[in-house]
Coordinates of C-alpha atoms in Angstrom, one line a residue:
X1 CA 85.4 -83.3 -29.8
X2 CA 85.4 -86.0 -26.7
X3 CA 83.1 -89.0 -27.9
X4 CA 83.0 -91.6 -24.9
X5 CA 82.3 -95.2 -25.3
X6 CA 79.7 -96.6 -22.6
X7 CA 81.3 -99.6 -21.1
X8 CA 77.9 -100.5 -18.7
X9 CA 79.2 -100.4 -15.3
X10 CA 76.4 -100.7 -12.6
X11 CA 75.9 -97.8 -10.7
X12 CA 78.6 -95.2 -12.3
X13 CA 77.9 -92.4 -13.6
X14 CA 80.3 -91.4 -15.9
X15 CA 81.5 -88.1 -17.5
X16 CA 78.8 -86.5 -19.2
X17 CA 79.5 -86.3 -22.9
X18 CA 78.7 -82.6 -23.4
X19 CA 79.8 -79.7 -22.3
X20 CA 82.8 -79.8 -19.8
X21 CA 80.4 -81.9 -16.6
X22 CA 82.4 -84.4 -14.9
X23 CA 80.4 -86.3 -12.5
X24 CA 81.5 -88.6 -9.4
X25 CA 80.6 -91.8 -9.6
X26 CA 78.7 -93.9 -6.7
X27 CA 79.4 -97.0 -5.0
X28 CA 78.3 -100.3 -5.6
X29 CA 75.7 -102.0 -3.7
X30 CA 77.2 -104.2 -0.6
X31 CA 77.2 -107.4 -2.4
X32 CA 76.5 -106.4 -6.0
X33 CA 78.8 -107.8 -9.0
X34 CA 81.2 -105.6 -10.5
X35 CA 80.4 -104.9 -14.2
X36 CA 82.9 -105.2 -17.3
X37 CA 86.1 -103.1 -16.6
X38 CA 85.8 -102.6 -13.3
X39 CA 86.3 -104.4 -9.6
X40 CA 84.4 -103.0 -7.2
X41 CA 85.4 -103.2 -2.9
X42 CA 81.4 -102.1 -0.8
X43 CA 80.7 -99.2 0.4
X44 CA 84.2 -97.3 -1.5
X45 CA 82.7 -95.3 -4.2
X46 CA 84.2 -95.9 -8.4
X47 CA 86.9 -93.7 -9.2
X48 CA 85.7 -91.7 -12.4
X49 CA 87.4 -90.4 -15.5
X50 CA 86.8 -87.5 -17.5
X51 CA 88.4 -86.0 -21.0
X52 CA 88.5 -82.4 -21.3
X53 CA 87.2 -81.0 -23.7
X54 CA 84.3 -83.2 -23.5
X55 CA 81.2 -83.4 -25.9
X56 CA 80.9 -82.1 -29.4
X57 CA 83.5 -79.5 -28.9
X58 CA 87.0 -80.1 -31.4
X59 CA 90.4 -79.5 -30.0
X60 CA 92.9 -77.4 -31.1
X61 CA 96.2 -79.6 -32.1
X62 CA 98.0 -76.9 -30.4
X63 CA 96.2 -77.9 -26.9
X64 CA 96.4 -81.0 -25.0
X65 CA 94.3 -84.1 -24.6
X66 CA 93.6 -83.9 -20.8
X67 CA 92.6 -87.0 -18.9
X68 CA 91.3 -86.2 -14.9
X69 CA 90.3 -89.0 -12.6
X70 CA 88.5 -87.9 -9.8
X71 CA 87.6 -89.9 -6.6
X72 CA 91.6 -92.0 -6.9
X73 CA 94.6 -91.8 -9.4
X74 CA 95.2 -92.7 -12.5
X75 CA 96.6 -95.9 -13.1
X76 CA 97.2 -96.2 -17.1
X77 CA 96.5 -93.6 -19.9
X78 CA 96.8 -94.6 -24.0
X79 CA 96.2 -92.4 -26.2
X80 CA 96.2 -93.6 -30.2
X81 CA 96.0 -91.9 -33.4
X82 CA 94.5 -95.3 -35.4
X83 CA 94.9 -93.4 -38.7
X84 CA 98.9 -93.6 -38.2
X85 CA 99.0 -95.9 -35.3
X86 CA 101.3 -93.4 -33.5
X87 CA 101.5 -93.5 -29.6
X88 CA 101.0 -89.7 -28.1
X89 CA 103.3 -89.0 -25.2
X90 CA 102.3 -87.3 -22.2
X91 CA 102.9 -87.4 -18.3
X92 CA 100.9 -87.4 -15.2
X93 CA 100.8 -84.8 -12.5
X94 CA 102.5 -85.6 -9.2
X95 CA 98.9 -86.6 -7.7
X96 CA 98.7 -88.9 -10.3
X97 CA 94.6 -87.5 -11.0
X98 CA 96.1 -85.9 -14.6
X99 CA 97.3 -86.8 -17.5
X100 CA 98.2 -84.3 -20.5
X101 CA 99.9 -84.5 -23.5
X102 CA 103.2 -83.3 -24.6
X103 CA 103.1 -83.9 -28.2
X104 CA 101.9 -81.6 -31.2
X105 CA 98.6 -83.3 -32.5
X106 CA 97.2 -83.5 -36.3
X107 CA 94.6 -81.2 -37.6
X108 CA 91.6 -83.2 -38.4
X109 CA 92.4 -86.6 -36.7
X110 CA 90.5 -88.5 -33.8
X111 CA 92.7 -90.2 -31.3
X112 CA 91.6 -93.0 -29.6
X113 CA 91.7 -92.6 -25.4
X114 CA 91.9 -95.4 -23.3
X115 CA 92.3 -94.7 -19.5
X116 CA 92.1 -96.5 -16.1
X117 CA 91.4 -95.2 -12.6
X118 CA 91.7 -96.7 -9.5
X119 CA 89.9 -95.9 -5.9
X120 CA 91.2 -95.5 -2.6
X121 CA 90.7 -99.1 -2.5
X122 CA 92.6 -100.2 -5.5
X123 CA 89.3 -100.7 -7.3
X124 CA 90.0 -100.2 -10.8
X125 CA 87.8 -97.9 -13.5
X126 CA 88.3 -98.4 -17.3
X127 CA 87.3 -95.7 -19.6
X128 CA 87.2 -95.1 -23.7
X129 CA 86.7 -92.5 -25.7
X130 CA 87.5 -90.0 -28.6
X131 CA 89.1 -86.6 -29.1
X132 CA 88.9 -85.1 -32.8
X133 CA 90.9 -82.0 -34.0
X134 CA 89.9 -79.2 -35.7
X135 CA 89.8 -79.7 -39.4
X136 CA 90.8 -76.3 -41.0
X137 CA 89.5 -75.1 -44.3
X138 CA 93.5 -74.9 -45.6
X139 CA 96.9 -74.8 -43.3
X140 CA 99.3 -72.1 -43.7
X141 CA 103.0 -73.8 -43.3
X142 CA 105.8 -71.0 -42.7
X143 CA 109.7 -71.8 -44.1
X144 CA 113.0 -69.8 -43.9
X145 CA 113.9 -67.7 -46.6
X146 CA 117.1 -67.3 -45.2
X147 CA 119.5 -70.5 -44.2
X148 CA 118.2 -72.3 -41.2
X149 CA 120.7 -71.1 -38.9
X150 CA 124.5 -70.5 -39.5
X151 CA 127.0 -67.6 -39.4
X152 CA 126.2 -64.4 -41.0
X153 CA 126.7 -60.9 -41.9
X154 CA 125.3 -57.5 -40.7
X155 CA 123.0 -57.1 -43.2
X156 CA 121.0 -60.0 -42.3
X157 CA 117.1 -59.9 -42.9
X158 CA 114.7 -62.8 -41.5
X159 CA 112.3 -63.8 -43.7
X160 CA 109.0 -66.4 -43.8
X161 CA 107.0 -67.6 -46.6
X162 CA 103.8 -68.9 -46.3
X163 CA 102.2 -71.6 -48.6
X164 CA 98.6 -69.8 -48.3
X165 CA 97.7 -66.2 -48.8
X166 CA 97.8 -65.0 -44.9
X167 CA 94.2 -62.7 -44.4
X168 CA 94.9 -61.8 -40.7
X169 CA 98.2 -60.7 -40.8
X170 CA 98.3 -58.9 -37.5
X171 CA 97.7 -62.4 -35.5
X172 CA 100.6 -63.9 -37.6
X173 CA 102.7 -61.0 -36.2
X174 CA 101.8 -61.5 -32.9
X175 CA 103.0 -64.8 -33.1
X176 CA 106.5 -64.1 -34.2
X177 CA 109.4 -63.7 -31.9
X178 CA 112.5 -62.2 -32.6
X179 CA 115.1 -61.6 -30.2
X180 CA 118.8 -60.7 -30.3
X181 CA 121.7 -60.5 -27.4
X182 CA 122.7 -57.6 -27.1
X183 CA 119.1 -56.5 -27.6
X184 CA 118.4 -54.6 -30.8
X185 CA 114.9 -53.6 -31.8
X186 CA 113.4 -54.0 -35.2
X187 CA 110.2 -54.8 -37.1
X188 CA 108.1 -57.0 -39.6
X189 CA 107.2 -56.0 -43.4
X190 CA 104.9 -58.0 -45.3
X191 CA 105.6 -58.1 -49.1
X192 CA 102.3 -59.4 -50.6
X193 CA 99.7 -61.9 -48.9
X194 CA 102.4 -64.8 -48.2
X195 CA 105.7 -63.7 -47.3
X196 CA 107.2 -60.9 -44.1
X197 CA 110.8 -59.8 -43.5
X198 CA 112.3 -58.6 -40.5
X199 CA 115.0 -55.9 -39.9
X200 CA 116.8 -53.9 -37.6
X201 CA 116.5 -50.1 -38.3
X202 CA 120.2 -50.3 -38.6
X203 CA 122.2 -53.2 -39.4
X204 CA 122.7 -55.9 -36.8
X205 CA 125.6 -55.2 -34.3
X206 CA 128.5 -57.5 -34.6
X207 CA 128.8 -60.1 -32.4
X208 CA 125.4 -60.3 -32.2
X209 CA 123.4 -63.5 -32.1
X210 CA 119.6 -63.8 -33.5
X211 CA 116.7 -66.1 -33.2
X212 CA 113.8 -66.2 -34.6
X213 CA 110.9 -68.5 -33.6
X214 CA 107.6 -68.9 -35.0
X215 CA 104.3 -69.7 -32.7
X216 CA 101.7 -70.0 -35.3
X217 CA 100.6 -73.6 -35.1
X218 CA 97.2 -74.5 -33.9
X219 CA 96.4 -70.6 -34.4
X220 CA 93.6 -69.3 -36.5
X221 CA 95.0 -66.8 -39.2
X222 CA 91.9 -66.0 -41.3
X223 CA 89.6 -67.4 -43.3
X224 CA 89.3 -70.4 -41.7
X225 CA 92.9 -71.2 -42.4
X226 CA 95.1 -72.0 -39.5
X227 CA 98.9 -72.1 -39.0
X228 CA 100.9 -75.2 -39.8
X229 CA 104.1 -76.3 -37.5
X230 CA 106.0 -74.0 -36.2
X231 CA 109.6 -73.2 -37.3
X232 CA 112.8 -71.5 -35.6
X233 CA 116.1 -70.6 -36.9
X234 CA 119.2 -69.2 -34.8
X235 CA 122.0 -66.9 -36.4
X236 CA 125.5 -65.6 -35.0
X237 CA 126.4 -62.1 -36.3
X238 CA 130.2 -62.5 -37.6
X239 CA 132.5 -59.4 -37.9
X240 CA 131.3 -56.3 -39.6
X241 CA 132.1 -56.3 -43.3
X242 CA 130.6 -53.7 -45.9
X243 CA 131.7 -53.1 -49.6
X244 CA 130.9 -49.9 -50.6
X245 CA 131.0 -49.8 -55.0
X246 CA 131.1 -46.3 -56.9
X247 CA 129.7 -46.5 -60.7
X248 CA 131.2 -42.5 -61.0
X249 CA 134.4 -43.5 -59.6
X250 CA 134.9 -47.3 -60.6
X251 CA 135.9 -47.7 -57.0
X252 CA 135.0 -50.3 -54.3
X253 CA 136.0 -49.6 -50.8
X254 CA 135.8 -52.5 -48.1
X255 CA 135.4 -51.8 -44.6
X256 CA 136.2 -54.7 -41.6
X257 CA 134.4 -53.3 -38.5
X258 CA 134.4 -49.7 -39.8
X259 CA 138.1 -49.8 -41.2
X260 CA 138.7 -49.3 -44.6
X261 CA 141.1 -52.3 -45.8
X262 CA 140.7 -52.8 -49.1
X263 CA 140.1 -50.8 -52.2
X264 CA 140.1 -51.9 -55.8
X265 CA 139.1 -51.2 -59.4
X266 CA 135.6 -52.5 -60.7
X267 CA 133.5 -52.1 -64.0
X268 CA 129.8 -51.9 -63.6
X269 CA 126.8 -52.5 -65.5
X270 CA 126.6 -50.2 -68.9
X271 CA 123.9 -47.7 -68.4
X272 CA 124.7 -46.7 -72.9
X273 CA 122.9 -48.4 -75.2
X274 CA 126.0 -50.6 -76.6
X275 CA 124.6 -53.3 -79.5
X276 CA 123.2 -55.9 -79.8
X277 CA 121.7 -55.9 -75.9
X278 CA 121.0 -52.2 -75.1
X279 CA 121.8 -50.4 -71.4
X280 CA 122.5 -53.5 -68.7
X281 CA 123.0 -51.2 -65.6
X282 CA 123.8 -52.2 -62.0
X283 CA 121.1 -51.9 -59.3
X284 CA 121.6 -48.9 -56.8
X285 CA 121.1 -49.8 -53.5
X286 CA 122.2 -51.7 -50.2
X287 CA 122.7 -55.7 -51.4
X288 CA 123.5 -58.7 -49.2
X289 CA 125.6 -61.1 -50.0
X290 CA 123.4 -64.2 -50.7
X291 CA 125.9 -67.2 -51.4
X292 CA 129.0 -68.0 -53.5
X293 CA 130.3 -70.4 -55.8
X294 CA 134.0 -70.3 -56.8
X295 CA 133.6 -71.4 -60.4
X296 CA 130.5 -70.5 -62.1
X297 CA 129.3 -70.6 -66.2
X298 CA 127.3 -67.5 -66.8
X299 CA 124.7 -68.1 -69.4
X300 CA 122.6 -65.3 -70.7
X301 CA 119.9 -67.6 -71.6
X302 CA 119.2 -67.1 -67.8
X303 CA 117.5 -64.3 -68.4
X304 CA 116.0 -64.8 -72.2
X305 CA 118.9 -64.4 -74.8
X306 CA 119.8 -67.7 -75.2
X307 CA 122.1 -68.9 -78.1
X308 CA 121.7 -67.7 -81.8
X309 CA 120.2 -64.7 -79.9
X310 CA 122.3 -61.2 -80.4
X311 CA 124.2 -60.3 -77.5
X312 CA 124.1 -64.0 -76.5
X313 CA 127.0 -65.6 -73.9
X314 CA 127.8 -68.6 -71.9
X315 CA 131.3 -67.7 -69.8
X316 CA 132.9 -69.4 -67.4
X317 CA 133.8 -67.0 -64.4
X318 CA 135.6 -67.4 -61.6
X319 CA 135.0 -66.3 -57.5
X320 CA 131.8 -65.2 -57.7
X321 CA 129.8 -63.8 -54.9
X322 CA 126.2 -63.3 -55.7
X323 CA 124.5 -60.2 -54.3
X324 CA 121.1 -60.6 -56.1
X325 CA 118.3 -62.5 -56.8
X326 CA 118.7 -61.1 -60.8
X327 CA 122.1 -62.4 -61.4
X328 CA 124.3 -59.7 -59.7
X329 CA 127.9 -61.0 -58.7
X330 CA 131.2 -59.9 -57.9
X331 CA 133.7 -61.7 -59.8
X332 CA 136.4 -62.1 -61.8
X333 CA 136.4 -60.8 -65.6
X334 CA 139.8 -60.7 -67.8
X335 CA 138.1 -59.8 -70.4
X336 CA 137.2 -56.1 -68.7
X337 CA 140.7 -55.7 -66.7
X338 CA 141.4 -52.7 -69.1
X339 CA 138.4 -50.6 -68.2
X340 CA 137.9 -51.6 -64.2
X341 CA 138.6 -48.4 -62.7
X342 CA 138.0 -45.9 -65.7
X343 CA 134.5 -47.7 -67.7
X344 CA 131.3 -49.7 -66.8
X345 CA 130.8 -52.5 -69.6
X346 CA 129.7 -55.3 -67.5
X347 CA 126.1 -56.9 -68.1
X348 CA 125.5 -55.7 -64.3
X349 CA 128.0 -57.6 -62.7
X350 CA 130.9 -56.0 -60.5
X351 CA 133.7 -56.8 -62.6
X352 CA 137.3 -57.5 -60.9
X353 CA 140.7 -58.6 -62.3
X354 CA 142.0 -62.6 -60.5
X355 CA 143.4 -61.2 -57.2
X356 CA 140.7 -58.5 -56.4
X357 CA 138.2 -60.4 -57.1
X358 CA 139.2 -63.8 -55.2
X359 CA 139.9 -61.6 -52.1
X360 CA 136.5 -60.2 -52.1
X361 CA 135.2 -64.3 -52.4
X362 CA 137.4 -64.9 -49.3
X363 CA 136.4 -62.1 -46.9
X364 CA 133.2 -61.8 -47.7
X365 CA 130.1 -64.1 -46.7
X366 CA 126.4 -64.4 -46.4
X367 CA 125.0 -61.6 -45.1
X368 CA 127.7 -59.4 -45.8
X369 CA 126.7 -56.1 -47.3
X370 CA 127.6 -54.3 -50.7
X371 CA 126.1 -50.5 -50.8
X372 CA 126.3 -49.6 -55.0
X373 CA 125.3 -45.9 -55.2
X374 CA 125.9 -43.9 -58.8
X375 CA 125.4 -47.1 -61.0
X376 CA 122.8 -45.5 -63.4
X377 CA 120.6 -48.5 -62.6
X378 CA 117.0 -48.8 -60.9
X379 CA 117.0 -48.9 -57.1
X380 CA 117.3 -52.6 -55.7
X381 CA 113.6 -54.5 -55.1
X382 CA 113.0 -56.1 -51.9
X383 CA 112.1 -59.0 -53.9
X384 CA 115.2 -59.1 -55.5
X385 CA 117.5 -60.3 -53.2
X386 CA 117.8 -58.1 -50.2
X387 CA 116.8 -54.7 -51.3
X388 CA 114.8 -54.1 -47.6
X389 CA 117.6 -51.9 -46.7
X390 CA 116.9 -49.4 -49.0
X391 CA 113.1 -48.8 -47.4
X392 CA 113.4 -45.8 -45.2
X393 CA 112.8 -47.1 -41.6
X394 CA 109.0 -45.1 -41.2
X395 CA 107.8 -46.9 -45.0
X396 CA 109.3 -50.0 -43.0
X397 CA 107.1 -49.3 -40.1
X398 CA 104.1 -48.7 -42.3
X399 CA 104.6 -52.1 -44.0
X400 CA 103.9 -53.8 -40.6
X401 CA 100.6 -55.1 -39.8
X402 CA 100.6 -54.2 -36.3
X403 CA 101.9 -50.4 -37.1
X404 CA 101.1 -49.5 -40.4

């Protein structure tokens, strides 16, 4: 909304505060004395300045303040927010008649516009004013679920999470912009109101490199909610590397770039009921690795059985590489170096003895992917790390706003 303060200069007309009218100015009388903020040369008519928008209308902090002079250039253009006392940048055209903006503005703020015009006889014209924002009824703000930007494996998956319930999702996905070199197609999921994933339909080719940028700022997404600043996040694709773990065969198989190079003895979760804690089986399905931490105390009070409880344990472990949200790792365990290969006894860990499981923490990185089939366990959630890989690629499709 434009909101112009009068300054009284004789004979200008000014532009009109609704709408989007800008109208010329006149001259002064031969003669006549110039008013407050302006000089004045006979018979040269007033240069004139104009905001757009103008009048009761509110501006999107995505769009610019404008400032046009019309009958000579623009000399000087401030533009204020009094509520921080921040300066907004912006830049004049080469014919020195426009000025806009270059910097993202606040929702719900009025910015104070002070601009000066000059004729073709270096008469000057001063103008003031107001432009207000829009002032939402809530602001959705997106951040990464995954690191910012970094190196990563195959199994990648983008991810955003909103900090308001998201009613038009389709305009969301509109704004969202993926792209990869060499090009690979994919496509958007949304799990629940808030948060969306991205995938390829097959993992990401190595070498690749992927960005992801968001363009929901400014942008009405429902409800009267609008999007908050935007976000972006780049990602290089290392080498190929994929574990693949057998709970029939106690195996796990690693492949760099589709060669096997490394296979060694594991113990999964326990799908019997073994007092005092019952079944503890691994989750079947494609996981990601999600970080890793070389030395690491795993306490069952993480997950409710907490000391003085049956079943109860707080262990250090070393070279662990965590594959799930639930407390899924690969690492080391002496205590189970007699049954890795032949038994699974693990609480859902992948069990390893020192030097199978410390080469598995140093080959294998975020992103990286472990496939578990045969582990007697549930399948893998999406909320549970990375378990989008195990959605067929048409219920992938369906979960998309745009397609489903």
């Amino acid at each position: 909304m434009i909101r112009i303060a009068g300054l009284g200069l004789a004979g200008l007309v000014l532009a009109a505060c609704s709408g989007q009218t800008e109208t010329a100015g006149t001259a002064l009388a031969a003669g006549a004395p110039a008013a407050a903020g302006m000089t004045s040369v006979p018979g040269v008519p007033a240069a004139t300045v104009a905001f757009v928008p103008a009048g009761e209308d509110q501006l999107s902090p995505k769009d610019p303040i404008v400032v046009k002079a019309a009958g000579g250039t623009l000399q000087a253009v401030a533009v204020t927010n009094p509520q921080t006392g921040n300066a907004v940048k912006g830049g004049l055209s080469p014919d020195k008649t426009t000025w806009t903006s270059d910097d993202h503005l606040r929702y719900g703020a009025t910015y104070q516009v002070v601009a000066t015009a000059v004729n073709a006889a270096g008469a000057a014209t001063e103008q003031r004013g107001e432009v207000h924002t829009l002032k939402p009824a809530g602001v959705a703000t997106p951040s990464l679920s995954q690191p910012p930007s970094g190196d990563v494996g195959v199994g990648l998956v983008l991810g955003l999470k909103f900090d308001h319930d998201i009613t038009d999702k389709a305009a969301v996905e509109k704004s969202l912009k993926v792209t990869s070199s060499p090009a690979q197609g994919g496509g958007w999921y949304w799990v629940g109101k808030r948060e969306v994933h991205f995938r390829p339909q097959e993992y990401w080719k190595a070498g690749s490199t992927v960005k992801l940028e968001t363009t929901t700022f400014g942008m009405p997404i429902g409800g009267g909610v609008y999007g908050g600043q935007d976000v972006s996040a780049s990602y290089k694709v290392h080498d190929s590397w994929i574990a693949k773990a057998d709970g029939k065969t106690h195996q796990i198989k690693a492949f760099h770039n589709g060669e096997l190079v490394k296979t060694a003895p594991i113990s999964m979760g326990k799908t019997v009921d073994t007092p005092p804690r019952g079944p503890t089986p691994t989750f079947n399905g494609t996981h990601t690795v999600l970080g890793k931490e070389e030395h690491k105390i795993m306490d069952s009070c993480s997950y409710g059985v907490c000391e003085g409880d049956p079943g109860y344990y707080n262990a250090p472990e070393n070279w662990n590489v965590r594959i799930s949200n639930d407390g899924e790792y690969l690492h080391e365990n002496l205590k189970t170096v007699g049954v890795q290969g032949s038994a699974n006894v693990s609480n859902g860990c992948l069990n390893m003895n020192t030097e199978n499981a410390k080469w598995f923490f140093d080959n294998f990185n975020v992103g990286d992917v472990v496939e578990i089939t045969n582990s007697g366990g549930p399948q893998l959630s999406i909320n549970n790390g990375h378990g989008d890989w195990a959605i067929s690629w048409s219920a992938w499709q369906a979960g998309s706003a745009l397609h489903g």
